[in-house]
PDB file of C-alpha atoms in Angstrom:
ATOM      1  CA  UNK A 311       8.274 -23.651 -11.717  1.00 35.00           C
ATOM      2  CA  UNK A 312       5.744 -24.712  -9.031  1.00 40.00           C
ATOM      3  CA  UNK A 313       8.410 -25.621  -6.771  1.00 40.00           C
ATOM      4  CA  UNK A 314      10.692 -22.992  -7.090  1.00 43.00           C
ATOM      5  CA  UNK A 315       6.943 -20.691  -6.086  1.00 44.00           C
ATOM      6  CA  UNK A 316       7.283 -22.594  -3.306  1.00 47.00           C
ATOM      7  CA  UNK A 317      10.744 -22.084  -2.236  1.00 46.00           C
ATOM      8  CA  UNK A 318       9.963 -18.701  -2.559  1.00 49.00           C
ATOM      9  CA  UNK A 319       7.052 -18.740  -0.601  1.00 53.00           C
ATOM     10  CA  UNK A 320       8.947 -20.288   2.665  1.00 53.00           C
ATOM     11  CA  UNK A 321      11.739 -17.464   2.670  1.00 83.00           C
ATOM     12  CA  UNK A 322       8.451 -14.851   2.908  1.00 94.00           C
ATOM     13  CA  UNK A 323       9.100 -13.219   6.217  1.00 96.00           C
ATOM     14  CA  UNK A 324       6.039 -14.014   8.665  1.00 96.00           C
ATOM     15  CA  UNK A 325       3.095 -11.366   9.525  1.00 97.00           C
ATOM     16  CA  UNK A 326       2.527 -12.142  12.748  1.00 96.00           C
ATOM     17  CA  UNK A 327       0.617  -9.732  14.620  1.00 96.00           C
ATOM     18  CA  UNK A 328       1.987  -9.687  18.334  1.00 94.00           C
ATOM     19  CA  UNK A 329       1.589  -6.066  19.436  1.00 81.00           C
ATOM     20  CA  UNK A 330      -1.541  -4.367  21.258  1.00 87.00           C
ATOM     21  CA  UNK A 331      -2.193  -1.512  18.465  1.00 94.00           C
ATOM     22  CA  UNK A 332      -5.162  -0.311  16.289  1.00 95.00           C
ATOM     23  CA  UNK A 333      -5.268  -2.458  13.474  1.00 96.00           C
ATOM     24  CA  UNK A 334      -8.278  -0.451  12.117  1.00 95.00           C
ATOM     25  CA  UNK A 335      -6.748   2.693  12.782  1.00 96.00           C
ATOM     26  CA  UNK A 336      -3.460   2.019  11.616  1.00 97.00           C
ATOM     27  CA  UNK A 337      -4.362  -0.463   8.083  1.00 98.00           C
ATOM     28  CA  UNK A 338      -6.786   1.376   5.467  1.00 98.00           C
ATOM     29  CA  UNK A 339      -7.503  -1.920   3.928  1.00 98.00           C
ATOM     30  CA  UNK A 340      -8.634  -3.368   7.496  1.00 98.00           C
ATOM     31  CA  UNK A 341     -10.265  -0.594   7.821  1.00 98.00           C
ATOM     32  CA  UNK A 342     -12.020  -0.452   4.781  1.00 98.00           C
ATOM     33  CA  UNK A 343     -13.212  -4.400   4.822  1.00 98.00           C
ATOM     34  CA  UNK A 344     -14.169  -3.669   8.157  1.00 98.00           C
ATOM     35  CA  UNK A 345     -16.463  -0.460   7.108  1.00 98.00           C
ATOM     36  CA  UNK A 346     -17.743  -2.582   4.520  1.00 98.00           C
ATOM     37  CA  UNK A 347     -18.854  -5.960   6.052  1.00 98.00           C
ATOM     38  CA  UNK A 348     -20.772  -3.775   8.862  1.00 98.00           C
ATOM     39  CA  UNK A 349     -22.276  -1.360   6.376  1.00 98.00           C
ATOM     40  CA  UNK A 350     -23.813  -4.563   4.088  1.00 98.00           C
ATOM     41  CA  UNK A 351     -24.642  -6.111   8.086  1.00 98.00           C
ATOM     42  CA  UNK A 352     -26.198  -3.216   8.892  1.00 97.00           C
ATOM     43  CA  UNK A 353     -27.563  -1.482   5.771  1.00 97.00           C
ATOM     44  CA  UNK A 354     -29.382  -5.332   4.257  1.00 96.00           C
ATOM     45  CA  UNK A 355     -26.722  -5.550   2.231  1.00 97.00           C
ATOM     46  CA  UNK A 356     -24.130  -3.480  -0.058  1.00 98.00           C
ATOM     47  CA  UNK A 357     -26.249  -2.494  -3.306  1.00 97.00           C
ATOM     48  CA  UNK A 358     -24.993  -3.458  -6.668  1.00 97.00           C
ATOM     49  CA  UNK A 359     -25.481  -1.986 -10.357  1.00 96.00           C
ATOM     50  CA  UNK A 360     -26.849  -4.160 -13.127  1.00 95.00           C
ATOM     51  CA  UNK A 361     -23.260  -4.596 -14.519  1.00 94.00           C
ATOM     52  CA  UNK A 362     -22.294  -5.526 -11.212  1.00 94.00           C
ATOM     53  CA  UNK A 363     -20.775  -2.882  -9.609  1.00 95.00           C
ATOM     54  CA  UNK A 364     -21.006  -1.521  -6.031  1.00 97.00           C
ATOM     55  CA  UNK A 365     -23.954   1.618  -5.991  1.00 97.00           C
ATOM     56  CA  UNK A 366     -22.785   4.897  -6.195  1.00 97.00           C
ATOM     57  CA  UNK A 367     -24.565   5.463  -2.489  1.00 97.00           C
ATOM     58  CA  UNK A 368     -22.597   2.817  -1.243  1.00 98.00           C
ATOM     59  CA  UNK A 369     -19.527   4.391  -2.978  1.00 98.00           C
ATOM     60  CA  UNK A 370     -20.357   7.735  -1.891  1.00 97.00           C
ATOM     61  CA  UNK A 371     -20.480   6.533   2.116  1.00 98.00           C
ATOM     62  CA  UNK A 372     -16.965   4.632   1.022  1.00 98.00           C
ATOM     63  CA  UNK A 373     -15.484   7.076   0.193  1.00 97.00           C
ATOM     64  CA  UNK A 374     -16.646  10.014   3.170  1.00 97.00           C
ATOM     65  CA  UNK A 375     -15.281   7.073   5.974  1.00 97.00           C
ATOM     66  CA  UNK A 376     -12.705   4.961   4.844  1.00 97.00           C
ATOM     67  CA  UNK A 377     -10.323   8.117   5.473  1.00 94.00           C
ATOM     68  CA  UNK A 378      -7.903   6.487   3.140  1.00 96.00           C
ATOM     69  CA  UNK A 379      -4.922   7.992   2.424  1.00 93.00           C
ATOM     70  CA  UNK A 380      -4.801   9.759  -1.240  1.00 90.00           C
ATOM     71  CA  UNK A 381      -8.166   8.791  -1.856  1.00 94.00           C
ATOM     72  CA  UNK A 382     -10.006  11.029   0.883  1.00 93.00           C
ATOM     73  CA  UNK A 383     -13.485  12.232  -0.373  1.00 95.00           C
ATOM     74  CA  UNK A 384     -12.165  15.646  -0.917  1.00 94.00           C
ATOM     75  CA  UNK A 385      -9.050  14.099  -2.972  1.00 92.00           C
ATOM     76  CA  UNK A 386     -11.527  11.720  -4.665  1.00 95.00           C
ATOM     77  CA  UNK A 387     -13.958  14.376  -5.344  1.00 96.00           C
ATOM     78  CA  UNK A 388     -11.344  17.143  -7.015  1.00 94.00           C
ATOM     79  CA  UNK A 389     -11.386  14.412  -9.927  1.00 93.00           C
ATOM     80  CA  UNK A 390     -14.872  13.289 -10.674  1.00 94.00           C
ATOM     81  CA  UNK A 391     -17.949  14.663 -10.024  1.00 94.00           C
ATOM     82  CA  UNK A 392     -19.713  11.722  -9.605  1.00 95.00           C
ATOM     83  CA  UNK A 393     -18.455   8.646  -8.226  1.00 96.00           C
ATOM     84  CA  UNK A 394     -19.024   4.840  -9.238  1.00 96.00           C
ATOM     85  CA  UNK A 395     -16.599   2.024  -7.898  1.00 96.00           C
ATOM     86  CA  UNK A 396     -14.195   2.264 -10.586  1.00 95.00           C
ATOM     87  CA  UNK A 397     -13.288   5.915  -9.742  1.00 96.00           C
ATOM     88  CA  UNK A 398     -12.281   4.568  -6.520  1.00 96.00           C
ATOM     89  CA  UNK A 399      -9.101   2.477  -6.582  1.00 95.00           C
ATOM     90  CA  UNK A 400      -9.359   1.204  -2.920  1.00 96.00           C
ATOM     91  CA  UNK A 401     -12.673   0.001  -3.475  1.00 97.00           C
ATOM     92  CA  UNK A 402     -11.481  -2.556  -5.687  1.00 96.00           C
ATOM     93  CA  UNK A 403      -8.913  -3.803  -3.328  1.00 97.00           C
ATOM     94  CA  UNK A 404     -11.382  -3.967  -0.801  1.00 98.00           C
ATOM     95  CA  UNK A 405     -13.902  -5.845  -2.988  1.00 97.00           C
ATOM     96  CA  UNK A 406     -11.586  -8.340  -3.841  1.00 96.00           C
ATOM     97  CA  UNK A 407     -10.225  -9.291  -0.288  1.00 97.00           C
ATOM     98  CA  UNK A 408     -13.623  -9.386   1.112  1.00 97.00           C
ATOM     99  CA  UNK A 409     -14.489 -12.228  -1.670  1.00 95.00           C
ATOM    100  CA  UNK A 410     -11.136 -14.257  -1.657  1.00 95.00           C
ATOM    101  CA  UNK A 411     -11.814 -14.465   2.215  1.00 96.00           C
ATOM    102  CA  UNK A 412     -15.374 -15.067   2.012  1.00 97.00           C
ATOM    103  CA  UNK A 413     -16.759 -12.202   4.024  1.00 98.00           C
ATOM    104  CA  UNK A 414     -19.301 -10.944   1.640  1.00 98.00           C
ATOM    105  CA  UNK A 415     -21.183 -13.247  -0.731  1.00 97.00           C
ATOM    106  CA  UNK A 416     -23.659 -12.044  -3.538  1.00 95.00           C
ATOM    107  CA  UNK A 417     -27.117 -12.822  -3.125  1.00 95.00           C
ATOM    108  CA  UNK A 418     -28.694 -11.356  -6.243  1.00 92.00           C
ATOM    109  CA  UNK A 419     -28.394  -7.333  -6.462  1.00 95.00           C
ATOM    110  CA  UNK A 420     -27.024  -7.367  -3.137  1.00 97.00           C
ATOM    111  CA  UNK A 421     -23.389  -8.089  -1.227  1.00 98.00           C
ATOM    112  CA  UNK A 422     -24.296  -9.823   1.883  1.00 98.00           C
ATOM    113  CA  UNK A 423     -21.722 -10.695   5.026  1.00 98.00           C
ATOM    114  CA  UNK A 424     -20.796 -14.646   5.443  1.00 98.00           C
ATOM    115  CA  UNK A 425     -20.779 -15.971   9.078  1.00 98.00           C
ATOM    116  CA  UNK A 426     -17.347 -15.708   8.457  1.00 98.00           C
ATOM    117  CA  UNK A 427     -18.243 -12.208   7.549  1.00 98.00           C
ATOM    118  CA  UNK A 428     -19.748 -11.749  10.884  1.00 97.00           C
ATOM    119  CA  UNK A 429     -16.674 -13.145  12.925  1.00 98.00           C
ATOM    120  CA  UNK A 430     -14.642 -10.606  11.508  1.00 98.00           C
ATOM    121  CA  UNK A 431     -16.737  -8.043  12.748  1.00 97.00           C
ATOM    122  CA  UNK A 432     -16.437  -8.984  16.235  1.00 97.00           C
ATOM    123  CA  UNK A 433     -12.558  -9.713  15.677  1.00 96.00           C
ATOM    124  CA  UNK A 434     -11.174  -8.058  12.861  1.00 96.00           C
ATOM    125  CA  UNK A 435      -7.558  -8.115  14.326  1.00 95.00           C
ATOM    126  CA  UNK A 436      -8.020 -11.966  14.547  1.00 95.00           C
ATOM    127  CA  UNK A 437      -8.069 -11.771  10.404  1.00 97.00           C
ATOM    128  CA  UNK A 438      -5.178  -9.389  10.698  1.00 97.00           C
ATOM    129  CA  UNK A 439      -2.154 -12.049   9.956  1.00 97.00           C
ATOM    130  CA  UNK A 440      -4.218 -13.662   6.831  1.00 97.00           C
ATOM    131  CA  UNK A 441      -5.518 -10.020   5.164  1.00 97.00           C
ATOM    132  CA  UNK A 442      -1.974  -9.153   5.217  1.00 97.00           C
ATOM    133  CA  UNK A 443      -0.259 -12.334   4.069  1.00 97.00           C
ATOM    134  CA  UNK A 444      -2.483 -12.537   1.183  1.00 97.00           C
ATOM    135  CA  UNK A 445      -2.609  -8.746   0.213  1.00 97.00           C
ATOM    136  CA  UNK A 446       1.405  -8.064   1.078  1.00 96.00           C
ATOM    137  CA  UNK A 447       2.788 -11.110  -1.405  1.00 96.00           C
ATOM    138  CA  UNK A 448      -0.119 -12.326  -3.503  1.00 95.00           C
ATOM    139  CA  UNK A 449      -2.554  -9.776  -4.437  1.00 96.00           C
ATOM    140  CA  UNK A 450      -2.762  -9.213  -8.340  1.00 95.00           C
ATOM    141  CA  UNK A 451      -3.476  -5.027  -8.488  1.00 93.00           C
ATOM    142  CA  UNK A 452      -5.822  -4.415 -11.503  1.00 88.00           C
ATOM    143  CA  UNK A 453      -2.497  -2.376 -12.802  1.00 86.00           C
ATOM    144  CA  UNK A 454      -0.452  -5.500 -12.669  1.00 89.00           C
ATOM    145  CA  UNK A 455       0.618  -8.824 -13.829  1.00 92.00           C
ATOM    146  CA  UNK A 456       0.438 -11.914 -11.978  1.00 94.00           C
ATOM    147  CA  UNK A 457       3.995 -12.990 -12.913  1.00 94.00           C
ATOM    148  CA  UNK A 458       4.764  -9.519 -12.133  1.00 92.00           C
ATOM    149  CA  UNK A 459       3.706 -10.363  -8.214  1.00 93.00           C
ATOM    150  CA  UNK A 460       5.514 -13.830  -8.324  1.00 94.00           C
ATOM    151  CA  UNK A 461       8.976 -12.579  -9.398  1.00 92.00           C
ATOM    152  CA  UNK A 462       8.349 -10.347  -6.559  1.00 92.00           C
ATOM    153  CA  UNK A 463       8.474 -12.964  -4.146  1.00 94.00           C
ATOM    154  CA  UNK A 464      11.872 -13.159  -3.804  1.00 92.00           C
ATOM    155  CA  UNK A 465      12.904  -9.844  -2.989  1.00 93.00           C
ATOM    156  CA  UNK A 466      10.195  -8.940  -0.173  1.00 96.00           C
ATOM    157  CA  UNK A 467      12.834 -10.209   2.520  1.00 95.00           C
ATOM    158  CA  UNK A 468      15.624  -7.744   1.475  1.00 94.00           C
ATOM    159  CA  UNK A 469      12.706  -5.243   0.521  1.00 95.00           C
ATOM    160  CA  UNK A 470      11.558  -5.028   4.425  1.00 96.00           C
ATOM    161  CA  UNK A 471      14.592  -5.715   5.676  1.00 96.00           C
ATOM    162  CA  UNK A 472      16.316  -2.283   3.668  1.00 95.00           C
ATOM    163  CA  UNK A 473      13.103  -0.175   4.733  1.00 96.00           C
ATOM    164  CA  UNK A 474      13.345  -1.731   8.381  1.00 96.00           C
ATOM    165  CA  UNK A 475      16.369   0.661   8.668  1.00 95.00           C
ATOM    166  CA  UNK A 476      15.604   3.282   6.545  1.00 94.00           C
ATOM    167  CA  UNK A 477      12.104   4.307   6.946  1.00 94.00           C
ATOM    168  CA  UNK A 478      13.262   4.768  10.805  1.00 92.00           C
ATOM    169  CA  UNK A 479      14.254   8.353   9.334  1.00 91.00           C
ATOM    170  CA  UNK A 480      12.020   8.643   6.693  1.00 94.00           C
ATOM    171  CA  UNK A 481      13.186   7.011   3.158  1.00 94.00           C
ATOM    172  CA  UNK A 482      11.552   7.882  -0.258  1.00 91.00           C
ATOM    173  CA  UNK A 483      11.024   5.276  -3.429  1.00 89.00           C
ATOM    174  CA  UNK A 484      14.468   6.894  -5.175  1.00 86.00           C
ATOM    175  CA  UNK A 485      16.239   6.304  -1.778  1.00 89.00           C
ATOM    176  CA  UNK A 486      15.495   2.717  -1.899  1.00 91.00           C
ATOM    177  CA  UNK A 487      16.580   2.388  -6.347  1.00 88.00           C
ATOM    178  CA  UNK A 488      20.150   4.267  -4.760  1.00 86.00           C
ATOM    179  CA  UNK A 489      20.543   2.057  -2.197  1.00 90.00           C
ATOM    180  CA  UNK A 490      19.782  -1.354  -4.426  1.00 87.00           C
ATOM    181  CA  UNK A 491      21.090  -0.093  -7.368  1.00 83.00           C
ATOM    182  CA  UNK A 492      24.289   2.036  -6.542  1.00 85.00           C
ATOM    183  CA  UNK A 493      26.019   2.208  -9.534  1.00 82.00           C
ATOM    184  CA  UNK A 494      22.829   4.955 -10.541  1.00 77.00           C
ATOM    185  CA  UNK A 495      23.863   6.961  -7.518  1.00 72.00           C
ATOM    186  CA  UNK A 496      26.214   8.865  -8.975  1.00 76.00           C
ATOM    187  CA  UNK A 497      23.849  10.312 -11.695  1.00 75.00           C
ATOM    188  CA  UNK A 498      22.177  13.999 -11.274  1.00 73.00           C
ATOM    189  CA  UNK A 499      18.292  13.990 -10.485  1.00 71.00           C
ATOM    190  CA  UNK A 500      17.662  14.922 -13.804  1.00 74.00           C
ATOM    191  CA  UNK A 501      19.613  11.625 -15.008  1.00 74.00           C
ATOM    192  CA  UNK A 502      18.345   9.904 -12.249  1.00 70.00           C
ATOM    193  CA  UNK A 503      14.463  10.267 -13.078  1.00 70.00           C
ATOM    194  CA  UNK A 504      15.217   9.284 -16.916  1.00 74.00           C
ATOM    195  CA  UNK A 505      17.607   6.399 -15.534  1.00 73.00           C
ATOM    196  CA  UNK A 506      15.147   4.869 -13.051  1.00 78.00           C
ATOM    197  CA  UNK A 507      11.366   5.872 -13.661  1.00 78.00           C
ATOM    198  CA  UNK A 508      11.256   1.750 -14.050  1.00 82.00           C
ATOM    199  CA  UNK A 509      12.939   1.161 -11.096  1.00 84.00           C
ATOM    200  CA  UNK A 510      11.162   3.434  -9.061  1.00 84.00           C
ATOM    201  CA  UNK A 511       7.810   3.211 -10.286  1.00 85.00           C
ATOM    202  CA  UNK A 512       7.969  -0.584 -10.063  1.00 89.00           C
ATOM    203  CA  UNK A 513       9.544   0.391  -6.240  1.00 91.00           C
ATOM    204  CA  UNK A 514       6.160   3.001  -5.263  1.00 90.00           C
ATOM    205  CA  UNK A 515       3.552   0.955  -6.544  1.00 92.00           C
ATOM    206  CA  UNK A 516       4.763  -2.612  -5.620  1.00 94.00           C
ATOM    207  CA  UNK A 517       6.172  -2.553  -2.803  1.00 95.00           C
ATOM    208  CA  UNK A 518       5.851   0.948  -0.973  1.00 96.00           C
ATOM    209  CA  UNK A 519       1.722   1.325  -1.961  1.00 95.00           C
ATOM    210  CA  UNK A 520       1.180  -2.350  -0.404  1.00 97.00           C
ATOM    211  CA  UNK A 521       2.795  -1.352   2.712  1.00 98.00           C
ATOM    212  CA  UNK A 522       0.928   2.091   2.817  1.00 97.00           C
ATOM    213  CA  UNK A 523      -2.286   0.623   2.102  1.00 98.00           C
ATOM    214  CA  UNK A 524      -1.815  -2.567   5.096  1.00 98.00           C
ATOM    215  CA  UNK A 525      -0.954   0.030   7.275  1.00 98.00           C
ATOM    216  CA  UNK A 526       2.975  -0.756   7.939  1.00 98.00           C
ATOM    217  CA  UNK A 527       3.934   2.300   6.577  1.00 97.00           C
ATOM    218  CA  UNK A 528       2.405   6.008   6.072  1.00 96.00           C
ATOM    219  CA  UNK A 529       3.634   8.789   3.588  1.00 94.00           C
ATOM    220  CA  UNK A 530       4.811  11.802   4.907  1.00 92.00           C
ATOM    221  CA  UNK A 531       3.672  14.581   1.573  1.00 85.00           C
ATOM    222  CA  UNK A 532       2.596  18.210   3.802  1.00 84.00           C
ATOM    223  CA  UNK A 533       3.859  20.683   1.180  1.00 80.00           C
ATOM    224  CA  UNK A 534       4.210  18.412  -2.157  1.00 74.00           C
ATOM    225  CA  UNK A 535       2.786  18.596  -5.263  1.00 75.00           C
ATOM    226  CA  UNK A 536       0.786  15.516  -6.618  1.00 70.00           C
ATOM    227  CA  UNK A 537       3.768  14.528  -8.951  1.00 72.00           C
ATOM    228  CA  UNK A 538       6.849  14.833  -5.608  1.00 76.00           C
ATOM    229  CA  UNK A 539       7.397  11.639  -3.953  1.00 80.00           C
ATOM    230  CA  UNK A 540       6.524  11.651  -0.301  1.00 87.00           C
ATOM    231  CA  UNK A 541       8.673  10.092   2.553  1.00 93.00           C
ATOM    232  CA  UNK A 542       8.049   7.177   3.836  1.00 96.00           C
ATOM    233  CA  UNK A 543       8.027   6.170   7.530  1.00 97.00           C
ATOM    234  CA  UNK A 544       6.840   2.797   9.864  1.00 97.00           C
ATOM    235  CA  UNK A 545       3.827   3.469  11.431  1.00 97.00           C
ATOM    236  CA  UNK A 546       3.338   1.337  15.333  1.00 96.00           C
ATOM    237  CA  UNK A 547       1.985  -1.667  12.991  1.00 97.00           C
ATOM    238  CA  UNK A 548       5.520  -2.348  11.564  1.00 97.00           C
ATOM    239  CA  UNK A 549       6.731  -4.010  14.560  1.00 96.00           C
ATOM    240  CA  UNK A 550       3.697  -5.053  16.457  1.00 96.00           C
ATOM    241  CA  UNK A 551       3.933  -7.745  13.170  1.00 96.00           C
ATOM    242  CA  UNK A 552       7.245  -8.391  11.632  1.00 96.00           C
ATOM    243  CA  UNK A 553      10.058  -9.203  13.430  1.00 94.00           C
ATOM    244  CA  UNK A 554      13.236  -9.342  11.076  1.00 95.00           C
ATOM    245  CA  UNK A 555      16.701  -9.649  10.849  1.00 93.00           C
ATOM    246  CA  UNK A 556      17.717  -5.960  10.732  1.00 92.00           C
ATOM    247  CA  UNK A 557      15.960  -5.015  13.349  1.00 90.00           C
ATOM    248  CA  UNK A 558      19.169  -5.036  15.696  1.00 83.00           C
ATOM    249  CA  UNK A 559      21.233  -3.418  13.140  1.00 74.00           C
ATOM    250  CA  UNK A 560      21.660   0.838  13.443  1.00 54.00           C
ATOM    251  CA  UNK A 561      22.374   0.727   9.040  1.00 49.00           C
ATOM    252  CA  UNK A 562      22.057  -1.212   6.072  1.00 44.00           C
ATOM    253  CA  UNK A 563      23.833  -1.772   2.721  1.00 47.00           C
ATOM    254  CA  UNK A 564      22.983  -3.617   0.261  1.00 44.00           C
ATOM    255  CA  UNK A 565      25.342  -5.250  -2.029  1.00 39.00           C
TER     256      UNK A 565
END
């Protein structure tokens, strides 16, 4: 089992990050371990609750300047009154990369940056290939299952390679389950949202969310309701780091 991991692991296409853009404008989660690292360097430190959690004035600034898509304050407020870290699912992202890549440590009631902490801050697009390595193929979301991520593994090259073409127009989740999936094209919408909801839930939250959240891709949603799927294009981040085999090609199919 280990080796086969492995084998998947080396057909991973690299992040490489080549191009002169805005990581921290472009990537929410840069942007949001950034924020945080130079709030706890410049605040003493990132407050914590007596069960652990990150304050609620920390969580409060969070979520007025990350500027994270879906999970604005106004987006985040609509929903809770109040908020602690677990009304905020970026936060927990964010929490979790700064600690696998040592850039906060806990020093009693308090989150406090590493040195390594402290070289990110001066070159956050130097951490840029690692953040999104980790994050894009390995990350466990608190909604999933590890084994859920592994078997994933194997399908990220065809994934990016599909939306390499397609999100050059604009593609949506259901777009994608049509184009890997084709013998459900056929089927009305109606069918189609009975037929799928696996598919493409499995589709949004896997694979599309990661690449929202990095930064490689941003959904288009001006006029839809909370439950429409929005379309998703490549933002400049796409190719200033992956460089892939479609990227000559005008179309795709999948078969």
């Amino acid at each position: 089992m280990a080796q086969g991991r492995d084998q998947s692991r080396t057909m991973l296409p690299e992040i490489k990050l080549q191009g002169d853009v805005d990581v921290a404008a472009l990537s929410p989660l840069l942007r949001g371990m950034l924020l945080s690292v130079a709030y706890a360097d410049g605040e003493g430190g990132i407050g914590l609750t007596a069960t652990g959690a990150m304050n609620r004035k920390f969580v409060h600034w969070a979520a007025v300047h990350f500027l994270w898509p879906g999970f604005t304050a106004e987006d985040l407020y609509s929903m809770n009154k109040v908020l602690n870290e677990s009304d905020v699912p970026p936060l927990w992202v964010v929490r979790d990369m700064t600690r696998h890549l040592k850039l906060l440590r806990k020093n009693k009631d308090v989150l406090l940056p590493t040195r390594r902490g402290r070289e990110f801050l001066v070159n956050p697009q130097g951490f840029f290939d690692l953040v999104a390595t980790d994050y894009l193929y390995s990350y466990v979301h608190a909604t999933e299952r590890e084994q859920e991520v592994r078997a994933r593994l194997r399908w990220w090259r065809m994934f990016l390679n599909l939306l390499n073409i397609k999100a050059r127009e604009g593609c949506t989740p259901m777009d994608a389950v049509k184009i890997l999936y084709p013998d459900l094209a056929p089927l009305s919408d109606t069918e189609m949202t009975l037929e799928a909801w696996k598919l493409r839930s499995d589709l949004q939250y896997g694979v599309f969310r990661r690449l929202c959240w990095l930064g490689l891709l941003y959904e288009a949603r001006e006029g839809l309701t909370l439950l429409q799927d929005g379309t998703f294009h490549k933002t400049p981040l796409w190719p200033a780091c992956l460089q892939l085999e479609s990227d000559a090609q005008s179309d795709i199919g999948v078969h």
